[in-house]
Short mmCIF file of C-alpha atoms in Angstrom, two decimals:
data_model
loop_
_atom_site.label_atom_id
_atom_site.label_comp_id
_atom_site.label_asym_id
_atom_site.label_seq_id
_atom_site.Cartn_x
_atom_site.Cartn_y
_atom_site.Cartn_z
CA MET B 5 -40.46 -81.83 37.05
CA LEU B 6 -38.34 -81.17 40.10
CA ASP B 7 -38.31 -83.77 42.86
CA GLY B 8 -38.03 -82.94 46.58
CA THR B 9 -34.24 -83.20 46.65
CA GLN B 10 -33.85 -80.88 43.67
CA ILE B 11 -36.16 -78.35 45.33
CA LEU B 12 -34.03 -78.59 48.50
CA GLY B 13 -30.89 -77.92 46.43
CA LEU B 14 -32.61 -74.98 44.77
CA ILE B 15 -33.63 -73.46 48.14
CA ALA B 16 -30.07 -74.03 49.47
CA GLY B 17 -28.71 -72.24 46.38
CA VAL B 18 -31.07 -69.29 46.86
CA PHE B 19 -29.81 -68.86 50.45
CA THR B 20 -26.07 -69.10 49.67
CA THR B 21 -26.50 -66.82 46.62
CA ALA B 22 -28.59 -64.20 48.45
CA ALA B 23 -26.39 -64.14 51.57
CA VAL B 24 -24.41 -61.10 50.42
CA VAL B 25 -27.57 -58.97 50.03
CA PRO B 26 -27.79 -57.94 53.76
CA GLN B 27 -24.09 -56.96 53.59
CA ILE B 28 -24.67 -54.89 50.44
CA TRP B 29 -27.68 -53.26 52.11
CA LYS B 30 -25.70 -52.46 55.29
CA ALA B 31 -22.75 -50.98 53.35
CA TRP B 32 -25.11 -48.95 51.13
CA LYS B 33 -27.03 -47.54 54.12
CA THR B 34 -24.14 -46.81 56.49
CA LYS B 35 -21.43 -46.07 53.89
CA GLU B 36 -19.08 -47.82 56.36
CA VAL B 37 -17.03 -50.77 55.12
CA ASP B 38 -13.75 -50.54 57.05
CA ASP B 39 -14.28 -53.77 59.02
CA VAL B 40 -15.24 -55.74 55.90
CA SER B 41 -12.44 -57.83 54.37
CA PRO B 42 -11.92 -57.16 50.63
CA GLY B 43 -9.89 -60.41 50.60
CA MET B 44 -13.02 -62.40 51.47
CA PHE B 45 -14.87 -61.08 48.42
CA PHE B 46 -11.89 -61.48 46.06
CA VAL B 47 -11.41 -65.14 47.08
CA LEU B 48 -15.18 -65.62 46.79
CA ILE B 49 -15.56 -64.19 43.26
CA THR B 50 -12.52 -66.25 42.13
CA GLY B 51 -14.27 -69.39 43.37
CA LEU B 52 -17.63 -68.34 41.90
CA CYS B 53 -15.99 -67.67 38.52
CA LEU B 54 -14.47 -71.19 38.61
CA TRP B 55 -17.94 -72.61 39.48
CA VAL B 56 -19.42 -70.87 36.42
CA ILE B 57 -16.70 -72.40 34.19
CA TYR B 58 -17.41 -75.78 35.83
CA GLY B 59 -21.13 -75.31 35.10
CA VAL B 60 -20.43 -74.43 31.46
CA ILE B 61 -18.29 -77.59 31.02
CA GLN B 62 -20.97 -79.71 32.73
CA LYS B 63 -23.78 -77.91 30.84
CA ASP B 64 -25.46 -77.42 34.24
CA ILE B 65 -27.75 -74.39 34.03
CA PRO B 66 -28.56 -74.10 37.79
CA ILE B 67 -24.82 -74.02 38.64
CA ILE B 68 -24.18 -71.36 35.97
CA ALA B 69 -27.21 -69.28 37.01
CA THR B 70 -26.73 -69.29 40.81
CA ASN B 71 -22.96 -68.81 40.72
CA GLY B 72 -23.19 -66.23 37.93
CA LEU B 73 -25.69 -64.19 39.95
CA ALA B 74 -23.58 -64.57 43.12
CA PHE B 75 -20.53 -63.43 41.12
CA MET B 76 -22.33 -60.24 40.09
CA LEU B 77 -23.68 -59.50 43.60
CA ASN B 78 -20.28 -60.05 45.26
CA SER B 79 -18.50 -57.98 42.60
CA PHE B 80 -20.91 -55.13 43.40
CA MET B 81 -19.96 -55.52 47.10
CA ILE B 82 -16.26 -55.14 46.13
CA PHE B 83 -17.22 -51.95 44.26
CA LEU B 84 -18.93 -50.64 47.45
CA ILE B 85 -15.87 -51.52 49.59
CA TYR B 86 -13.62 -49.39 47.37
CA ARG B 87 -16.19 -46.63 47.06
CA TYR B 88 -16.73 -46.22 50.82
CA ARG B 89 -13.40 -47.19 52.34
CA GLU B 90 -11.73 -44.53 54.51
CA LYS B 91 -9.00 -42.61 52.77
CA ASP B 92 -5.81 -42.83 54.85
CA MET Y 20 -9.39 -91.03 39.70
CA LEU Y 21 -10.48 -87.43 39.32
CA ASP Y 22 -10.77 -85.99 35.80
CA GLY Y 23 -9.97 -82.37 34.89
CA THR Y 24 -13.53 -81.14 35.43
CA GLN Y 25 -13.75 -82.73 38.88
CA ILE Y 26 -10.43 -81.13 39.83
CA LEU Y 27 -11.81 -77.75 38.63
CA GLY Y 28 -14.91 -78.25 40.82
CA LEU Y 29 -12.69 -79.15 43.76
CA ILE Y 30 -10.55 -76.01 43.32
CA ALA Y 31 -13.72 -73.89 42.97
CA GLY Y 32 -15.03 -75.45 46.21
CA VAL Y 33 -11.78 -74.72 48.05
CA PHE Y 34 -12.03 -71.02 47.06
CA THR Y 35 -15.70 -70.55 47.99
CA THR Y 36 -15.20 -72.48 51.26
CA ALA Y 37 -12.02 -70.61 52.24
CA ALA Y 38 -13.38 -67.15 51.34
CA VAL Y 39 -14.41 -66.36 54.91
CA VAL Y 40 -10.88 -66.94 56.27
CA PRO Y 41 -9.56 -63.41 55.42
CA GLN Y 42 -12.67 -61.96 57.12
CA ILE Y 43 -12.10 -64.10 60.24
CA TRP Y 44 -8.45 -63.05 60.25
CA LYS Y 45 -9.34 -59.34 59.92
CA ALA Y 46 -11.97 -59.50 62.70
CA TRP Y 47 -9.58 -61.45 64.96
CA LYS Y 48 -6.73 -58.97 64.42
CA THR Y 49 -8.64 -55.67 64.59
CA LYS Y 50 -11.44 -56.75 66.98
CA GLU Y 51 -13.65 -54.48 64.84
CA VAL Y 52 -16.78 -55.97 63.27
CA ASP Y 53 -19.31 -53.12 63.28
CA ASP Y 54 -19.50 -52.80 59.48
CA VAL Y 55 -19.91 -56.55 58.99
CA SER Y 56 -23.51 -57.74 58.45
CA PRO Y 57 -24.53 -60.56 60.84
CA GLY Y 58 -27.49 -61.12 58.48
CA MET Y 59 -25.09 -62.15 55.70
CA PHE Y 60 -23.60 -64.92 57.84
CA PHE Y 61 -26.96 -66.12 59.19
CA VAL Y 62 -28.41 -66.43 55.66
CA LEU Y 63 -25.16 -68.12 54.58
CA ILE Y 64 -25.09 -70.78 57.34
CA THR Y 65 -28.80 -71.49 56.72
CA GLY Y 66 -27.98 -72.19 53.06
CA LEU Y 67 -24.84 -74.19 53.94
CA CYS Y 68 -26.84 -76.31 56.40
CA LEU Y 69 -29.39 -77.05 53.63
CA TRP Y 70 -26.50 -77.98 51.27
CA VAL Y 71 -25.19 -80.46 53.86
CA ILE Y 72 -28.68 -82.06 54.13
CA TYR Y 73 -28.81 -82.14 50.31
CA GLY Y 74 -25.39 -83.84 50.26
CA VAL Y 75 -26.50 -86.43 52.83
CA ILE Y 76 -29.61 -87.27 50.74
CA GLN Y 77 -27.50 -87.47 47.56
CA LYS Y 78 -24.72 -89.39 49.40
CA ASP Y 79 -22.30 -86.81 47.92
CA ILE Y 80 -19.21 -86.64 50.17
CA PRO Y 81 -17.59 -83.53 48.52
CA ILE Y 82 -20.82 -81.53 49.00
CA ILE Y 83 -21.08 -82.63 52.64
CA ALA Y 84 -17.39 -81.96 53.35
CA THR Y 85 -17.02 -78.53 51.70
CA ASN Y 86 -20.35 -77.16 52.95
CA GLY Y 87 -19.86 -78.68 56.40
CA LEU Y 88 -16.46 -77.01 56.74
CA ALA Y 89 -17.87 -73.71 55.40
CA PHE Y 90 -20.71 -73.98 57.92
CA MET Y 91 -18.20 -74.28 60.79
CA LEU Y 92 -15.99 -71.42 59.55
CA ASN Y 93 -18.94 -69.06 59.02
CA SER Y 94 -20.45 -70.00 62.40
CA PHE Y 95 -17.12 -69.04 63.99
CA MET Y 96 -17.34 -65.68 62.18
CA ILE Y 97 -20.81 -65.14 63.72
CA PHE Y 98 -19.26 -65.89 67.14
CA LEU Y 99 -16.60 -63.21 66.47
CA ILE Y 100 -19.25 -60.68 65.37
CA TYR Y 101 -21.09 -61.04 68.70
CA ARG Y 102 -17.86 -61.13 70.69
CA TYR Y 103 -16.44 -57.92 69.23
CA ARG Y 104 -19.52 -55.85 68.41
CA GLU Y 105 -19.71 -52.42 70.07
CA LYS Y 106 -21.91 -52.33 73.13
CA ASP Y 107 -24.50 -49.58 72.71
#
């Protein structure tokens, strides 16, 4: 069973993992991404990938699951940035 | 002393904490933030705040430090979004 602290950690993880969803939604709806930094998402997925490796070494399923999902969501945001960016 | 896995976790934390810096830099330089989702940063700082509380309960200094710093950086990004957003 999960204790109160573990539930708090789980809720915290849901928030930090889901944070990119409003940005994906905004980019999808407006097709405007010029003010969004691709650098932010590249640094982020690098870190998330390292967290997944860390989770695999530690055999920590919640770390693998939350960071793996965040990796996929943020990679999709990078795809949207390159799909919708203004051609110069 | 830190072992290899702890160092990996530390590097992962540096990346996920520092990710917002390129976005802050871009917003600061261009003064354009209209395509950036404020919702993303509000969900993110909510989660980061919960992680800090989790770290305090667990007496885990790295969790408090990395999430506390990320909380401050992402709060500053929210400040920039409201400073530079287009007046309608």
